[in-house]
GROMACS .gro file of C-alpha atoms in nm:
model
  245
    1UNK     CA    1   0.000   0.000   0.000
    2UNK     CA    2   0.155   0.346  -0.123
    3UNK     CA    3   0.045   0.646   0.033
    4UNK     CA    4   0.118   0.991  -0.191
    5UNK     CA    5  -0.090   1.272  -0.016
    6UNK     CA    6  -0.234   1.286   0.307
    7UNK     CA    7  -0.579   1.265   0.393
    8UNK     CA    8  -0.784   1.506   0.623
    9UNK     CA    9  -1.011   1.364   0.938
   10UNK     CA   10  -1.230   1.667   0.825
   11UNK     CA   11  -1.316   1.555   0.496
   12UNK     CA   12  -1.519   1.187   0.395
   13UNK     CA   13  -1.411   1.033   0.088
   14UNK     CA   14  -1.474   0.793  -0.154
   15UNK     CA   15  -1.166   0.579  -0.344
   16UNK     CA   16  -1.200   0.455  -0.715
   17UNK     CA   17  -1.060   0.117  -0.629
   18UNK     CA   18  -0.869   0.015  -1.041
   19UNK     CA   19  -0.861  -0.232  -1.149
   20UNK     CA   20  -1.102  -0.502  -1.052
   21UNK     CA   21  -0.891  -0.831  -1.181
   22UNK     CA   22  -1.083  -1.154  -1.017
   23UNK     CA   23  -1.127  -1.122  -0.744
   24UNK     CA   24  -1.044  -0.754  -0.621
   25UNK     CA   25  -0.734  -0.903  -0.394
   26UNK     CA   26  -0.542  -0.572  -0.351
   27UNK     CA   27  -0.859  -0.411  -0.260
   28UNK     CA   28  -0.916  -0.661   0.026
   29UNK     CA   29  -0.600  -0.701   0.166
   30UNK     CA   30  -0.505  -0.335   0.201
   31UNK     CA   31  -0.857  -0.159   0.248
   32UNK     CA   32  -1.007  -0.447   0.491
   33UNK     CA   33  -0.741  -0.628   0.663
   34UNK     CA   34  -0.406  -0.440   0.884
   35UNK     CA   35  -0.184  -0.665   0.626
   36UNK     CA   36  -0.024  -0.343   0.516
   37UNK     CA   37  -0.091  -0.141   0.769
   38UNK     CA   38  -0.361   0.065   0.613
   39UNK     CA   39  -0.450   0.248   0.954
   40UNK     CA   40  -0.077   0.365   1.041
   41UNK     CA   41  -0.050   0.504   0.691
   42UNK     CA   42  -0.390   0.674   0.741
   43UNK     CA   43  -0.424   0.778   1.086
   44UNK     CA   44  -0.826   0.887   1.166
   45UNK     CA   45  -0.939   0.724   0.873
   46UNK     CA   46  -1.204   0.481   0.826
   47UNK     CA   47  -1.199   0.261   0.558
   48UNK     CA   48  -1.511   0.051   0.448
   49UNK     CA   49  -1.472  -0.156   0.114
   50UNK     CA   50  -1.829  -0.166  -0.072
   51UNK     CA   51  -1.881  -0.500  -0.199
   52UNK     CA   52  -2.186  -0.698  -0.438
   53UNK     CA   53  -2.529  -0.654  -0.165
   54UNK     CA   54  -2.551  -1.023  -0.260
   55UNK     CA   55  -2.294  -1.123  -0.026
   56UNK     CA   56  -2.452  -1.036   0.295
   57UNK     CA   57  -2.704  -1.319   0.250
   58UNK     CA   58  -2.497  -1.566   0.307
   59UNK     CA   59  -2.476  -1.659   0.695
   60UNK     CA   60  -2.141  -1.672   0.815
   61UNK     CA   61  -1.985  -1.486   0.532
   62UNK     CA   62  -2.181  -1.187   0.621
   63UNK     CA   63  -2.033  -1.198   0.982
   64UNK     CA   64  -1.663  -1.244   0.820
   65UNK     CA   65  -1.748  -0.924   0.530
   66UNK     CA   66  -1.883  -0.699   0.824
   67UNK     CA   67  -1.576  -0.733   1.058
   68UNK     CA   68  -1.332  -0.623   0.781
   69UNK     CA   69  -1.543  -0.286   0.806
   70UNK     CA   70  -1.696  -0.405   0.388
   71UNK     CA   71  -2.097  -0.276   0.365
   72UNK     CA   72  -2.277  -0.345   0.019
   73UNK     CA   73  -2.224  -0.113  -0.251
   74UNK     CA   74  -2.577   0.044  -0.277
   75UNK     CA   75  -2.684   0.384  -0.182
   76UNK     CA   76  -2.850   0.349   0.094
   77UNK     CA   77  -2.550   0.210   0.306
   78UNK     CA   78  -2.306   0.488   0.124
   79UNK     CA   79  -2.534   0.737   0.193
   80UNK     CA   80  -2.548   0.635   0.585
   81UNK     CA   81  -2.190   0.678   0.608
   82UNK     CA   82  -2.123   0.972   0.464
   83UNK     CA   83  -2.390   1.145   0.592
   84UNK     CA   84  -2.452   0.981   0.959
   85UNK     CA   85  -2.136   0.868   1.047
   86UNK     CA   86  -1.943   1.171   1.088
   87UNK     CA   87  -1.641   1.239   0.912
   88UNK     CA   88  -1.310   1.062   0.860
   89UNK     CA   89  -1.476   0.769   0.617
   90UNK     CA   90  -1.365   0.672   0.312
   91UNK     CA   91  -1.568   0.446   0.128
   92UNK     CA   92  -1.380   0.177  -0.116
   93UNK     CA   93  -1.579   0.150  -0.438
   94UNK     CA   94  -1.424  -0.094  -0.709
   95UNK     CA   95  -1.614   0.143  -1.014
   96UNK     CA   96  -1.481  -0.139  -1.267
   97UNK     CA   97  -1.737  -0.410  -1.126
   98UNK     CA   98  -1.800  -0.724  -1.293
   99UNK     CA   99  -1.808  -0.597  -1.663
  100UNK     CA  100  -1.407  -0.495  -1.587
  101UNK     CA  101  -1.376  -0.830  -1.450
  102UNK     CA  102  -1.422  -1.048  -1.746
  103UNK     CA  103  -1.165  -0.872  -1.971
  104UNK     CA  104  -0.873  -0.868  -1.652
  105UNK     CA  105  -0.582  -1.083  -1.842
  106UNK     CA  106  -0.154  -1.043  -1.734
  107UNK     CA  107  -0.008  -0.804  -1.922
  108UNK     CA  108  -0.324  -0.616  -2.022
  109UNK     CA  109  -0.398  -0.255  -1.757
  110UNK     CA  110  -0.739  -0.141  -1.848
  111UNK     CA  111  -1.025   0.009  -1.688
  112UNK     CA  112  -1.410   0.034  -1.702
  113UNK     CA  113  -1.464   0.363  -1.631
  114UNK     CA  114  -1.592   0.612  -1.882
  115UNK     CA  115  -1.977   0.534  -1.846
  116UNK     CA  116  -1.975   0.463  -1.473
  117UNK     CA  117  -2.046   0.822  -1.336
  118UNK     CA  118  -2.281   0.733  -1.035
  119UNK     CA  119  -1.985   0.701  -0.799
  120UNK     CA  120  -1.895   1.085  -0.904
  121UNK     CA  121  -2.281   1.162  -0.805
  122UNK     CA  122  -2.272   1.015  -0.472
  123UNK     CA  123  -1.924   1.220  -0.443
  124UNK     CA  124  -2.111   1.519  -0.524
  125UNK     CA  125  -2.433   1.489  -0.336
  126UNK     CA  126  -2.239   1.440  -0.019
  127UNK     CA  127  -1.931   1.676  -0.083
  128UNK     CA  128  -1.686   1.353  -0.018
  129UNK     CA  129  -1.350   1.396  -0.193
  130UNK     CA  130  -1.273   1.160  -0.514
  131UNK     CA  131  -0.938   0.951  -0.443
  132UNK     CA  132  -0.819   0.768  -0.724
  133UNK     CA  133  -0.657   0.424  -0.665
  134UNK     CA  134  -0.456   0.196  -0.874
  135UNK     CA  135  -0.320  -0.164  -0.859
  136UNK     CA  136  -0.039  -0.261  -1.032
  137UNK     CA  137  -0.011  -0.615  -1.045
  138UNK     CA  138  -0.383  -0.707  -0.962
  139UNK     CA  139  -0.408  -0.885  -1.299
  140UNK     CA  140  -0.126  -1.074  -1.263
  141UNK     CA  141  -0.233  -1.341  -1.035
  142UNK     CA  142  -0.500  -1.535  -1.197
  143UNK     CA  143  -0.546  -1.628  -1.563
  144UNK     CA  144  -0.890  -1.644  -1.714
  145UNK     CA  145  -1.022  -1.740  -2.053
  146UNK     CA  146  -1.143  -1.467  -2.252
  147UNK     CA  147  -1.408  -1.488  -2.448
  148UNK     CA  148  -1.482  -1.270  -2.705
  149UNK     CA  149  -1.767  -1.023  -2.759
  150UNK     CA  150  -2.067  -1.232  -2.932
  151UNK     CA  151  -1.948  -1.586  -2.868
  152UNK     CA  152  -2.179  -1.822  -2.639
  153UNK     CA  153  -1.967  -1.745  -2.378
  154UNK     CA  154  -1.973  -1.407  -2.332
  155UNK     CA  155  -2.340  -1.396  -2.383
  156UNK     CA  156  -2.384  -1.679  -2.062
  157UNK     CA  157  -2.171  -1.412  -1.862
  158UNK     CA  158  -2.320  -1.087  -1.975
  159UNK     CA  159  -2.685  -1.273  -1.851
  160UNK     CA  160  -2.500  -1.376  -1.510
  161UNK     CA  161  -2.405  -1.023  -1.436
  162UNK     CA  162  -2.715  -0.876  -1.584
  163UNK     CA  163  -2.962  -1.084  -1.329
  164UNK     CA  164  -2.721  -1.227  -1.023
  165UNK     CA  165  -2.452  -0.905  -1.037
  166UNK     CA  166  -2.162  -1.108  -1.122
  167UNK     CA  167  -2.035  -1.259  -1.369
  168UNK     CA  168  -1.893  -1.632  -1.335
  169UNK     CA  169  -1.524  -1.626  -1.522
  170UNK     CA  170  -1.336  -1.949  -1.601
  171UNK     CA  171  -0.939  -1.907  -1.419
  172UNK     CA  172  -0.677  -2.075  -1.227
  173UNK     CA  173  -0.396  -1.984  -1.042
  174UNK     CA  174  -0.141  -2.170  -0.902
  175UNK     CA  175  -0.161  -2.510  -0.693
  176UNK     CA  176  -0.075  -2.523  -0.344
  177UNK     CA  177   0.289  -2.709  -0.322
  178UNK     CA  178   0.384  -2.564  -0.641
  179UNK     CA  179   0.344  -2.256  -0.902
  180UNK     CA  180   0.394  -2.497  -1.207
  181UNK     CA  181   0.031  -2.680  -1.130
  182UNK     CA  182  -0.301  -2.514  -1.190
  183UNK     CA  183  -0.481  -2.423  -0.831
  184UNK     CA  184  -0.710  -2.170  -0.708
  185UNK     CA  185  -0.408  -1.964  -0.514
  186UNK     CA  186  -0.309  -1.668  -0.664
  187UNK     CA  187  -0.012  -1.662  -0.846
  188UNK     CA  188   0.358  -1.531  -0.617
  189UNK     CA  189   0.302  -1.197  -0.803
  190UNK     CA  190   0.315  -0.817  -0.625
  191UNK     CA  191   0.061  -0.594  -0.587
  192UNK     CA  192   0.119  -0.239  -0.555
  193UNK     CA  193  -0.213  -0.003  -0.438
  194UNK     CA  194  -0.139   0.335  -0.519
  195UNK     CA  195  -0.354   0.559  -0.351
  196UNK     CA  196  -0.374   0.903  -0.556
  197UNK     CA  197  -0.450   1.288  -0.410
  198UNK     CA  198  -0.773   1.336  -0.371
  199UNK     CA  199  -0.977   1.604  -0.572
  200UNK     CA  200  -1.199   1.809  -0.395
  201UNK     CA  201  -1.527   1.788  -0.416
  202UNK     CA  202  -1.759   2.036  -0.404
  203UNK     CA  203  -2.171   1.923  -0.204
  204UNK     CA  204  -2.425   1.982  -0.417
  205UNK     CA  205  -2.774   1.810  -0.308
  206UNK     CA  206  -2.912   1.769  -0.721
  207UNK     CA  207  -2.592   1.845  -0.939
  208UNK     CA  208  -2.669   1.815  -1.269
  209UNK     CA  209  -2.518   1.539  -1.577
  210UNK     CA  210  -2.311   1.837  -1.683
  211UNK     CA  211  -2.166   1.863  -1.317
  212UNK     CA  212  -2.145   1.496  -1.297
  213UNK     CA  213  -1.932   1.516  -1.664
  214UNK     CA  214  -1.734   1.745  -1.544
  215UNK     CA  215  -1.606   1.590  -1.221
  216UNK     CA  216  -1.582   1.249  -1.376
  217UNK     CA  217  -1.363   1.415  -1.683
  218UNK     CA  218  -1.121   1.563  -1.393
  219UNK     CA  219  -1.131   1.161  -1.217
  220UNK     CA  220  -1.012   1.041  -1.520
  221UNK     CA  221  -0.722   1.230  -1.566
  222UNK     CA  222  -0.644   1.208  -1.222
  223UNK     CA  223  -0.610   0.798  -1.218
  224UNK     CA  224  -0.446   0.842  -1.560
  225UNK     CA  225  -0.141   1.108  -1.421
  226UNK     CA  226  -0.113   0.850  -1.133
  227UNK     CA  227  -0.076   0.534  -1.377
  228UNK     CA  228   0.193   0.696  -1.560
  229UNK     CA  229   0.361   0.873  -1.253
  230UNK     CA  230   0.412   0.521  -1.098
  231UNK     CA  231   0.437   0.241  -1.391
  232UNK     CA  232   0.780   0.259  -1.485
  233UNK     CA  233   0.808   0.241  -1.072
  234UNK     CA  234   0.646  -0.070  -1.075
  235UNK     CA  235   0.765  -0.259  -1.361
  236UNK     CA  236   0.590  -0.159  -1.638
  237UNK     CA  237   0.769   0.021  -1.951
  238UNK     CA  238   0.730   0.381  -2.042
  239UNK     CA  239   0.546   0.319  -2.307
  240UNK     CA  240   0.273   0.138  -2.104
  241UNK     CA  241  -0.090   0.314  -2.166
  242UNK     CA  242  -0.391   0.290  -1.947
  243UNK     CA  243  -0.658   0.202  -2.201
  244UNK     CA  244  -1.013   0.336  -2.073
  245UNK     CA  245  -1.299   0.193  -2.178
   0.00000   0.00000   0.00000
């Protein structure tokens, strides 16, 4: 976990947690667990990872989500914390979602970002600063099978995430005596979370799509200055893009 700007106890925020790989590892270990000693780095701040609603209806599991400080990413539980629960929150939000999920492949940094504007909203109707995040290495450690845009495939995922708000991707990592056998451990690979400056945020109770455009326009360029600032950093070449989709 990388910290590059500090973060006021006066202020709430929400992260753009990029990208979302498999199974969003970086944003779990860092965001919900001490592993990397996410409250030392940001004293006075609370961190709560939003995760699929789905997940709290499973006994047991819900327990386990709740203690790591993860709520379900829908508006009524974002809207209780930054609104009722003081300030000093900062709310995890992994904007990529499923859809980003099914194209994550090593080698390949890209992010589903440039029609999901209703994390900006929620930024703006509660006046909680944007933070953009990136993690290098979160498509490393699994491998999936791709399938291309109008094969059977695809179409059995896009109907997954369309109904049941995930989609169900076919990938391996590594066994659990050695790398060279196909498990469900992730592969020995690094991942670096980045946590950007955060952009102020201005609270406006109705802002309007060409106040949400604008913000979102400013996110954008934000996570983009931070991909380049810190690739080369983290063992990607110089001529590495962030594609955007």
């Amino acid at each position: 976990l990388v910290k590059t700007h500090n973060l006021l106890t006066t202020r709430n925020y929400i992260f753009g947690y990029h990208p979302h790989g498999i199974m969003g590892l970086g944003a779990f270990c860092n965001f919900s667990t001490e592993a990397t000693g996410v409250s030392q780095k940001f004293p006075g701040i609370r961190p709560y990872l939003a995760t699929l609603a789905g997940n709290f209806r499973m006994p047991i599991l819900r327990d386990y989500l709740m203690s790591g400080g993860i709520c379900p990413v829908n508006r009524d539980s974002i809207d209780y914390i930054l609104s009722k629960n003081g300030s000093g929150n900062a709310i995890i939000i992994v904007v990529g979602g499923a859809a980003e999920s099914l194209n994550c492949t090593p080698g390949k940094n890209s992010v589903t970002l440039k029609n999901r504007k209703g994390f900006v909203k929620l930024a703006l109707r509660h006046g909680a600063d944007l933070v953009p995040v990136y993690s290098f290495g979160e498509n490393e450690v699994y491998k999936q099978v791709i399938f291309e845009e109008g094969s059977w495939g695809r179409w059995v995922q896009k109907k997954f995430q369309k109904h049941i708000g995930f989609a169900p991707c076919i990938f391996h990592g590594r066994g659990l005596f050695s790398s060279n056998t196909w498990g469900l451990l992730p592969y020995s690979k690094p991942i670096t979370t980045v946590v950007g400056e955060p952009i102020t945020i201005p609270k406006i109770d109705n802002p309007s799509q060409k106040e949400v455009d604008f913000y979102h326009s400013i996110y954008v360029d934000s996570l983009i200055k931070l991909f380049d600032k810190y690739k080369s950093k983290f063992g990607l070449p110089e001529t590495e893009v962030l594609e955007v989709n």
